[in-house]
mmCIF file of C-alpha atoms in Angstrom:
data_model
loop_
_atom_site.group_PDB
_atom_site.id
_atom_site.type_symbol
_atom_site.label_atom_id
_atom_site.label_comp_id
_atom_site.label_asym_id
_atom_site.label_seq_id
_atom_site.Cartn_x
_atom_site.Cartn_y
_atom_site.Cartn_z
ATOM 1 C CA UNK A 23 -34.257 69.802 -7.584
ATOM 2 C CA UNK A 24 -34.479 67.402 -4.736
ATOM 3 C CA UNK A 25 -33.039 63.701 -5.406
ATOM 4 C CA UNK A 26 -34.396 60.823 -6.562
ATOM 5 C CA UNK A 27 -35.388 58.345 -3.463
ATOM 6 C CA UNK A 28 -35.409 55.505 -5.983
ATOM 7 C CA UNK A 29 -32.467 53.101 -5.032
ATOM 8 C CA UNK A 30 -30.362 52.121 -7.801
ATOM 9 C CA UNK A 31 -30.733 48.399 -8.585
ATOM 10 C CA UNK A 32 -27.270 47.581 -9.763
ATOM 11 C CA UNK A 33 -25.808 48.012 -6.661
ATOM 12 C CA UNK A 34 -27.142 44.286 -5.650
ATOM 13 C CA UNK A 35 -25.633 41.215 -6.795
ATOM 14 C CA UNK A 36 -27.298 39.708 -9.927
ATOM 15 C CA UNK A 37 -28.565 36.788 -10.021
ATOM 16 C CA UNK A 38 -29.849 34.759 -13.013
ATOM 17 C CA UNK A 39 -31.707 31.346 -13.599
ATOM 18 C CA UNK A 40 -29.698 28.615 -12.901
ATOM 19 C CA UNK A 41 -28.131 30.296 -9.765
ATOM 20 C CA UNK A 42 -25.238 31.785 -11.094
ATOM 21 C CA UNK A 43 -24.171 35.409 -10.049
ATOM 22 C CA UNK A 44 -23.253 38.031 -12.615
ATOM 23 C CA UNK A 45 -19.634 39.402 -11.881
ATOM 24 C CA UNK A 46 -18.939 42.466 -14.392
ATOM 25 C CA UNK A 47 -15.050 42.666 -15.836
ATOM 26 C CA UNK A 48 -13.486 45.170 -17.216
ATOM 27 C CA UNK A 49 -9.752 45.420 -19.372
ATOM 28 C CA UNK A 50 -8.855 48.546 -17.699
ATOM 29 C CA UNK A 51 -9.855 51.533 -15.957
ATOM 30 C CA UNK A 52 -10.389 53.522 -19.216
ATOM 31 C CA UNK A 53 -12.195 51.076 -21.096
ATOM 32 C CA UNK A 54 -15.612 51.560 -21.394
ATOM 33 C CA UNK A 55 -16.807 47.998 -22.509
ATOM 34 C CA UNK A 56 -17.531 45.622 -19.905
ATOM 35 C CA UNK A 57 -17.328 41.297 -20.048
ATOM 36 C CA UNK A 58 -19.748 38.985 -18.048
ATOM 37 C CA UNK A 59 -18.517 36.488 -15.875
ATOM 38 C CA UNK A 60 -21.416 33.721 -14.414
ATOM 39 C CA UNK A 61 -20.049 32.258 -11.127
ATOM 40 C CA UNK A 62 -21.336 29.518 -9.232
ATOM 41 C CA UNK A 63 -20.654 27.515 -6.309
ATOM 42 C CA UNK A 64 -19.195 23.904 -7.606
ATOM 43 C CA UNK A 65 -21.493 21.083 -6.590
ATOM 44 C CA UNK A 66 -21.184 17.580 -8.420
ATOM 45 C CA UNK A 67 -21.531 14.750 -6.802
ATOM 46 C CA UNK A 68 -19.839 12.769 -9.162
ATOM 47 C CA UNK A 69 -16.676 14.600 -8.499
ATOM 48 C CA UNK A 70 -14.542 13.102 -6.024
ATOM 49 C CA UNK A 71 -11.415 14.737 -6.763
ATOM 50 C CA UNK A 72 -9.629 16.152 -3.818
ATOM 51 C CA UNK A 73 -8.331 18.808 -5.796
ATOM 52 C CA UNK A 74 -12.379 20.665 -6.044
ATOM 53 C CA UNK A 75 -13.696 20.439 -2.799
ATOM 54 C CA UNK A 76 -17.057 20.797 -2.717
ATOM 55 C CA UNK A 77 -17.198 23.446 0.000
ATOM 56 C CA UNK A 78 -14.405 26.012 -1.107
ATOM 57 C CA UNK A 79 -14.938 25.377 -5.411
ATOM 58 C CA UNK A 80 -16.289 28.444 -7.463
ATOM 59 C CA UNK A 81 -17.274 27.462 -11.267
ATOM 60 C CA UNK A 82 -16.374 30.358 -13.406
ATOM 61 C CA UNK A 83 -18.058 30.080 -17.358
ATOM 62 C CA UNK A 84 -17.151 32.643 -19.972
ATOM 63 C CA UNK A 85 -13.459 33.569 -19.178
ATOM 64 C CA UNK A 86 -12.288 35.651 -21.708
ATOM 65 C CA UNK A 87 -9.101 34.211 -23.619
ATOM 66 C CA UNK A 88 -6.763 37.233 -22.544
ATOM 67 C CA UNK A 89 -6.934 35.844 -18.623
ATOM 68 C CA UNK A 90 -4.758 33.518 -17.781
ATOM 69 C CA UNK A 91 -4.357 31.538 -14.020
ATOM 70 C CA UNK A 92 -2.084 33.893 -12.710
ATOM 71 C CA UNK A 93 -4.704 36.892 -13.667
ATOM 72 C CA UNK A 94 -7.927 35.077 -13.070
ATOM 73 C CA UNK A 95 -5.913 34.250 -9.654
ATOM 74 C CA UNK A 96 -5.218 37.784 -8.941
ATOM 75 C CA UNK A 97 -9.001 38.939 -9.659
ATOM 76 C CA UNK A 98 -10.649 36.712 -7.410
ATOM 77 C CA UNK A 99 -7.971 37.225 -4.308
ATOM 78 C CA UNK A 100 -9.674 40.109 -3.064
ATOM 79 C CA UNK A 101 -12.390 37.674 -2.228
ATOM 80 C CA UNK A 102 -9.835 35.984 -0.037
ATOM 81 C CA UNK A 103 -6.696 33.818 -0.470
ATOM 82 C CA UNK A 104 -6.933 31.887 -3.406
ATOM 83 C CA UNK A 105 -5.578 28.186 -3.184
ATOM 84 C CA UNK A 106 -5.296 27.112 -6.904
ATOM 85 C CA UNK A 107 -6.602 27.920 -10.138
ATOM 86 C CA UNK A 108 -7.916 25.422 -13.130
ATOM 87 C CA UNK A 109 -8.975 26.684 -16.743
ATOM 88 C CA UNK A 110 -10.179 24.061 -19.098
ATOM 89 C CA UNK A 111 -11.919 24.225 -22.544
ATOM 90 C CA UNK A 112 -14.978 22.659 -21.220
ATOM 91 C CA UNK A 113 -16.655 21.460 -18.269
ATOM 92 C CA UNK A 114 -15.300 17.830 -17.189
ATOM 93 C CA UNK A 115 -13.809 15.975 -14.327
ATOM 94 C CA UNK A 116 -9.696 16.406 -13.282
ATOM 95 C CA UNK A 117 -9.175 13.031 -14.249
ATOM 96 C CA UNK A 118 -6.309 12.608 -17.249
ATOM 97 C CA UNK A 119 -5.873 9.520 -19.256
ATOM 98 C CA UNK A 120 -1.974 8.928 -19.440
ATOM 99 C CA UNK A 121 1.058 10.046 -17.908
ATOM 100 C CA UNK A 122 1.255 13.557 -16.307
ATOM 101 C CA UNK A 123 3.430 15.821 -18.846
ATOM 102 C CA UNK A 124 5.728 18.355 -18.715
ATOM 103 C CA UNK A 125 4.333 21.999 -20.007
ATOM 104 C CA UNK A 126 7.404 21.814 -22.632
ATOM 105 C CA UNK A 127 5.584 18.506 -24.502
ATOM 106 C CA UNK A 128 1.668 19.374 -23.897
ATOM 107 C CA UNK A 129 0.005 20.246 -26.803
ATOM 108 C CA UNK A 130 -0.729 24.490 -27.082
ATOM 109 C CA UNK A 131 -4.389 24.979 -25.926
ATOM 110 C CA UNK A 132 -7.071 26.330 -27.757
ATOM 111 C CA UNK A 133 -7.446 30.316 -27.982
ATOM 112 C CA UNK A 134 -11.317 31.228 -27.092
ATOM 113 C CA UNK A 135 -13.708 31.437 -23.743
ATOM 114 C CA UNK A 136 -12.689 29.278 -21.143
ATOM 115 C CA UNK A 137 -14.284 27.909 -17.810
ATOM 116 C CA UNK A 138 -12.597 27.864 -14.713
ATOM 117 C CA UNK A 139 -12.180 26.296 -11.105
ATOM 118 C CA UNK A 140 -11.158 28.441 -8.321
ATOM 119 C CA UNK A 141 -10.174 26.925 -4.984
ATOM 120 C CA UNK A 142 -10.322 29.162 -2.333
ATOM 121 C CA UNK A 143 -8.933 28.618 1.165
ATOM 122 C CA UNK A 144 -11.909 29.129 2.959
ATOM 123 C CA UNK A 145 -15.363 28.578 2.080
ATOM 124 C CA UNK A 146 -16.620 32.528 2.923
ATOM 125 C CA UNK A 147 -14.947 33.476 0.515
ATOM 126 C CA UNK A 148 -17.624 31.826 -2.043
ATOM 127 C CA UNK A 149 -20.284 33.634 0.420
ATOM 128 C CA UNK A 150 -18.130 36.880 -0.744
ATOM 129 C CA UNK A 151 -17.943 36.616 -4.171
ATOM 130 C CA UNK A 152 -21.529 35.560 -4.812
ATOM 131 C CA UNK A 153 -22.341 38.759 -3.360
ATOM 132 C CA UNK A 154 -20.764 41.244 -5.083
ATOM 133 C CA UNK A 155 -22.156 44.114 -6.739
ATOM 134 C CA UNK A 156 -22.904 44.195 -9.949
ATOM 135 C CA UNK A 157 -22.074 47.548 -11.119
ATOM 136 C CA UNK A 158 -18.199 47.197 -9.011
ATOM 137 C CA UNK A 159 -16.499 45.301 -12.069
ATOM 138 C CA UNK A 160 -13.819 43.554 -11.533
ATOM 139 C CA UNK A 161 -10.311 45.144 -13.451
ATOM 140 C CA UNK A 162 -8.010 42.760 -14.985
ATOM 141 C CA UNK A 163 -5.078 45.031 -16.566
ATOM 142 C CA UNK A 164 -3.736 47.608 -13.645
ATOM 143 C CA UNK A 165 -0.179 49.234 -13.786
ATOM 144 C CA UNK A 166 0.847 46.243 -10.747
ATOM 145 C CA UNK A 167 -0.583 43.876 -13.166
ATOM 146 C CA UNK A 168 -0.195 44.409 -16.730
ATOM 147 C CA UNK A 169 -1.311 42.420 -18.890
ATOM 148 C CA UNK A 170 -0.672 42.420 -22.672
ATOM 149 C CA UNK A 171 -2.481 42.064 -25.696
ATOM 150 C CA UNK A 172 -2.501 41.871 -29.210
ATOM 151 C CA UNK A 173 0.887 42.139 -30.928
ATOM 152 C CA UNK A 174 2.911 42.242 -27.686
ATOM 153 C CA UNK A 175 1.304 39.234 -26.736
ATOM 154 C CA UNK A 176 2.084 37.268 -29.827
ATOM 155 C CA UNK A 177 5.662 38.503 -29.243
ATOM 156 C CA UNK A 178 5.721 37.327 -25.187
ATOM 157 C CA UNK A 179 4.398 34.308 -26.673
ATOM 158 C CA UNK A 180 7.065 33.474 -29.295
ATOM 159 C CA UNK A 181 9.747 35.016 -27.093
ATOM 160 C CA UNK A 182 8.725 31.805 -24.210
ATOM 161 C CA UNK A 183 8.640 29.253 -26.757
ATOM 162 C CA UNK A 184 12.092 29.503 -27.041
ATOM 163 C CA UNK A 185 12.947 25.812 -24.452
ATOM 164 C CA UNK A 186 16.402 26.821 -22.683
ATOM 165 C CA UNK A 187 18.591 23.566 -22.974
ATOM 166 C CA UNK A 188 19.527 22.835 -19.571
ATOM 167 C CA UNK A 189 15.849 22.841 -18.449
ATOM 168 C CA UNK A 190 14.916 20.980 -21.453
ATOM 169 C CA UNK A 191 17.635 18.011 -20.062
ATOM 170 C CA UNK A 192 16.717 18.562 -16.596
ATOM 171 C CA UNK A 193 12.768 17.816 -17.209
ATOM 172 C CA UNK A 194 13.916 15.276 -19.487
ATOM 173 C CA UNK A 195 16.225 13.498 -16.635
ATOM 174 C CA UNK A 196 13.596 13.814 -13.865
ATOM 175 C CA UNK A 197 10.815 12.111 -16.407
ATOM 176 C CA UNK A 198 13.466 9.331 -17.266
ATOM 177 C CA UNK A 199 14.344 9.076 -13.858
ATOM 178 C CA UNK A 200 10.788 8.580 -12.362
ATOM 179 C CA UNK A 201 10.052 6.447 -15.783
ATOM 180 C CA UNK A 202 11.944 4.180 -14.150
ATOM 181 C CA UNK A 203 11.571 3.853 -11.136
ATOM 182 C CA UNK A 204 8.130 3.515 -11.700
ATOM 183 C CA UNK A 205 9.315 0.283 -14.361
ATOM 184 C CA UNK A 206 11.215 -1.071 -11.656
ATOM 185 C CA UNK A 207 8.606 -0.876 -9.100
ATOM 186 C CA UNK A 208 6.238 -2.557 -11.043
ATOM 187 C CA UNK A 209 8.392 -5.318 -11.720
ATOM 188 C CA UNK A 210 9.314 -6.027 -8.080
ATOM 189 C CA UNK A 211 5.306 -6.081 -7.803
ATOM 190 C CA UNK A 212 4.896 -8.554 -10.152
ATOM 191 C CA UNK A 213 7.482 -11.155 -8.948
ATOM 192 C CA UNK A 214 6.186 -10.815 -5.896
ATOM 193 C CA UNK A 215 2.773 -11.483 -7.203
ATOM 194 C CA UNK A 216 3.960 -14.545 -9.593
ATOM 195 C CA UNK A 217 6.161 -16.366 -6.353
ATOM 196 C CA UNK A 218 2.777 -16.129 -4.035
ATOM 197 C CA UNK A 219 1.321 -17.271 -6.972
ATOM 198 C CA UNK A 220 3.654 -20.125 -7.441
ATOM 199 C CA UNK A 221 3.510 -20.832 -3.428
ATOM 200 C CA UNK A 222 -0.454 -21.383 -3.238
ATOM 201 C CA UNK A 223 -0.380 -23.732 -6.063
ATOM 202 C CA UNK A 224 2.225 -25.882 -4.694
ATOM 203 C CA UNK A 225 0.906 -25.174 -0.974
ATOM 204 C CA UNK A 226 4.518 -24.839 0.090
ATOM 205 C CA UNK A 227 5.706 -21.521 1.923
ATOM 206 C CA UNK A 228 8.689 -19.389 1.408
ATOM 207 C CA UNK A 229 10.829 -19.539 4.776
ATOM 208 C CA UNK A 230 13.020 -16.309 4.706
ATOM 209 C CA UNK A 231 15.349 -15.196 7.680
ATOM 210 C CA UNK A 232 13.924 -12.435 9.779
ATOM 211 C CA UNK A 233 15.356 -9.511 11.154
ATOM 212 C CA UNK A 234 18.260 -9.758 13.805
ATOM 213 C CA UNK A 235 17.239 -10.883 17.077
ATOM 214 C CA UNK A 236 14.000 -12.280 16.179
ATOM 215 C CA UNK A 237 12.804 -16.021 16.477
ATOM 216 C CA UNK A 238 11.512 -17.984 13.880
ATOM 217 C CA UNK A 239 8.241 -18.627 14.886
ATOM 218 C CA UNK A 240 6.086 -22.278 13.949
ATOM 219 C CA UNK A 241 3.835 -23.392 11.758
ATOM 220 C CA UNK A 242 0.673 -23.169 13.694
ATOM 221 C CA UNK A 243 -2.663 -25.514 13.221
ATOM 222 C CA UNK A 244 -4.452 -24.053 11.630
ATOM 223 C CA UNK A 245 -1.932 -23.001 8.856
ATOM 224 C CA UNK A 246 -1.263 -26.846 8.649
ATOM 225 C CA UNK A 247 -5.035 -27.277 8.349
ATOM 226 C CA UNK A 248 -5.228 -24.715 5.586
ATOM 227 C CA UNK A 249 -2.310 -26.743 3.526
ATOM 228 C CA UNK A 250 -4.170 -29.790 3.774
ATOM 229 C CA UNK A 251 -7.330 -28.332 2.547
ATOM 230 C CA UNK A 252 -5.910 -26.856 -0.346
ATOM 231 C CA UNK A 253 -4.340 -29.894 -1.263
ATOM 232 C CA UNK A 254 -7.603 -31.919 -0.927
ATOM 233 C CA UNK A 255 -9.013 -29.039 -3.197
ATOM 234 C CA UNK A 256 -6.655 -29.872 -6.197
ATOM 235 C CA UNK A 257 -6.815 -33.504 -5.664
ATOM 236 C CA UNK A 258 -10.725 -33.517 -6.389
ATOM 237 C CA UNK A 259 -10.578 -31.122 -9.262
ATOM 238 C CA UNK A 260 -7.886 -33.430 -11.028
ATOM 239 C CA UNK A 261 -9.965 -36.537 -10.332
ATOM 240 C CA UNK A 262 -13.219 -34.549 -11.635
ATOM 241 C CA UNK A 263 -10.579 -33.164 -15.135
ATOM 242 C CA UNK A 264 -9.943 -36.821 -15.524
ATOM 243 C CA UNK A 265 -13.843 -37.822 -15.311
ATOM 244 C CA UNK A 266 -14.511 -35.131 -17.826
ATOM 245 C CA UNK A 267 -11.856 -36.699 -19.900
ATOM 246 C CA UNK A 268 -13.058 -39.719 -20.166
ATOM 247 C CA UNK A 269 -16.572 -39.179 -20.518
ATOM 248 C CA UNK A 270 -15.445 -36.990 -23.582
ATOM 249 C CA UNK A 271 -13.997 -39.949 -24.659
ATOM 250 C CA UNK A 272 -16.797 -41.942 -24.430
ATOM 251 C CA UNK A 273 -18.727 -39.581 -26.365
ATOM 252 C CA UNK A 274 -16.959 -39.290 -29.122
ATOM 253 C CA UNK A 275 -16.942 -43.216 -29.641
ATOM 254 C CA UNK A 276 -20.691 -43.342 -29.680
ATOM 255 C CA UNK A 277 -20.756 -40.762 -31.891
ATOM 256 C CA UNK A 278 -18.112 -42.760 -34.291
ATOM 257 C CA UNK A 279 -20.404 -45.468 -34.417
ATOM 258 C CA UNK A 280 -23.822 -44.380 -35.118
ATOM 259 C CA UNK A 281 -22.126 -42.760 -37.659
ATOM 260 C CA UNK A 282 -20.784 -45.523 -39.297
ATOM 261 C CA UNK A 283 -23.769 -47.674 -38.205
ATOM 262 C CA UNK A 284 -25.738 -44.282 -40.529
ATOM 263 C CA UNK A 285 -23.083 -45.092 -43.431
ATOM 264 C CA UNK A 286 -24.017 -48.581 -43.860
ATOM 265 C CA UNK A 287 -27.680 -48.040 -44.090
ATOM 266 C CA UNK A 288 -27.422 -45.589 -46.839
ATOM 267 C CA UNK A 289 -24.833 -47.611 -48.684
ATOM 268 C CA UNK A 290 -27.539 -50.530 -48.822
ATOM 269 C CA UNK A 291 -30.676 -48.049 -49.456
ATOM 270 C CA UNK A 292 -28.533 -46.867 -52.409
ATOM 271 C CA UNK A 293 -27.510 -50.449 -53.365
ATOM 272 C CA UNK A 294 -31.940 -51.222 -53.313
ATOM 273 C CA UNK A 295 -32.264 -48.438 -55.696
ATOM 274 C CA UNK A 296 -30.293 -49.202 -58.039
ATOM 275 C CA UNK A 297 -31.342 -52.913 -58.608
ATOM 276 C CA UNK A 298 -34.905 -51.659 -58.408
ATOM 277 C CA UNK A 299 -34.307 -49.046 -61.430
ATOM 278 C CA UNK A 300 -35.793 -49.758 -64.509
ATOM 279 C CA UNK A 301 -36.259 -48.135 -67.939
ATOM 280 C CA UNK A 302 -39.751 -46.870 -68.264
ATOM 281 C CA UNK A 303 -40.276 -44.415 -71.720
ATOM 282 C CA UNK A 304 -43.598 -43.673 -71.153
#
């Protein structure tokens, strides 16, 4: 029986709408189910994190929850050498509100699909990946690389959530340590910020003694001029505060007396009616 000229499709790289590229996974060797992974080229505009670039990012959606980094980071170096690796419930930018935590206080993530960021070190190795074959899946448990599941992962998981003490105090220290640093940087910043404050609304200038060796150096012109313009500056805006004030004042006296001027005239309308009343029965 001669064979079949008809070349077998599979053997290309899938592509479906939306230009992602099919990559088949599979657990092991032996296993005879397969996953999907969709894999595309990362292209936002928005993002300007330096930590995707747009050249060398691969977006990888349904990531099955038994992959961690460190596997999803092994898979994908065969396509070349793999710079970092980023799994997140959901699409989103790499921007976090609040401080950046230690893994012993961040909340435990959520168990299902994840999506992914892969930063490669060069950008052909996106060119590689894209076009893979199909029907070559890609095999995430090997005897180099086990990888467990089930009840020996819910054991490798309680077993590590044991904290060891000594790291525990040494992430502790190094947080408290940066904490403040950080506090006293901040308020070094804002005396700084309050005595330049204090110096342009006084127009004087801090003199300070320089360096060893150096000469003090004059006031110039033009600083001189600048000093006397500022000064002109707050001179008119306290003479225009005091206009304000007293127009204010003004103001409110005219509106005093038509007040009162109002008062009297009803006090004598009322005054009219009541010598005009008269009893009428009928």
């Amino acid at each position: 029986m001669a064979p079949s000229k008809k070349k077998h499709a599979s053997s290309q790289p899938c592509i479906i709408p939306g230009g992602f590229a099919v990559l088949s996974l599979q657990f092991n060797s032996d296993s005879a189910a397969r996953h999907s992974l969709y894999v595309k080229e990362h292209k936002v505009r928005a993002e300007k994190s330096s930590h995707r670039p747009l050249d060398r990012t691969l977006f990888v959606l349904n990531i099955p929850p038994y992959c961690s980094e460190e596997v999803v980071k092994e898979l994908f170096s065969q396509f070349g050498n793999v710079e970092s690796v980023e799994l997140r419930d959901h699409p989103g930018s790499t921007q976090e509100s609040g401080p950046k935590l230690s893994k012993f206080f961040r909340p435990s993530g959520k168990q299902g699909f994840n999506v992914g960021y892969v930063v490669f070190k060069k950008s052909s190795s996106l060119t590689a990946v894209k076009s893979h074959p199909h029907d070559v899946p890609l095999v995430v448990c090997t005897e180099q690389r086990p990888v467990r599941t089930g009840v020996q992962k819910w054991i490798q998981q309680y077993t590590e959530s044991f904290i060891h003490p000594d790291k525990l105090q040494q992430t502790v220290d190094s947080f408290m340590e940066n904490y403040d640093k950080h506090k006293e940087e901040e308020a070094e910043r804002q005396k700084k910020e309050a005595e330049q404050q204090k110096e342009e609304e006084e127009g004087w200038v801090k003199v300070t003694r320089g360096n060893k060796g150096t000469k003090a150096r004059p006031h110039s012109e033009a600083a001189n001029q600048r000093t006397l313009r500022k000064e002109m500056r707050k001179k008119k805006r306290k003479e225009l505060m005091n206009f304000y004030t007293w127009q204010h004042r003004n103001t409110q006296k005219e509106h005093i007396a038509e007040l009162r001027k109002k008062f009297e005239e009803d006090k004598q309308r009322i005054a009219l009616l009541r010598a005009q009343r008269k009893f009428r029965p009928y």
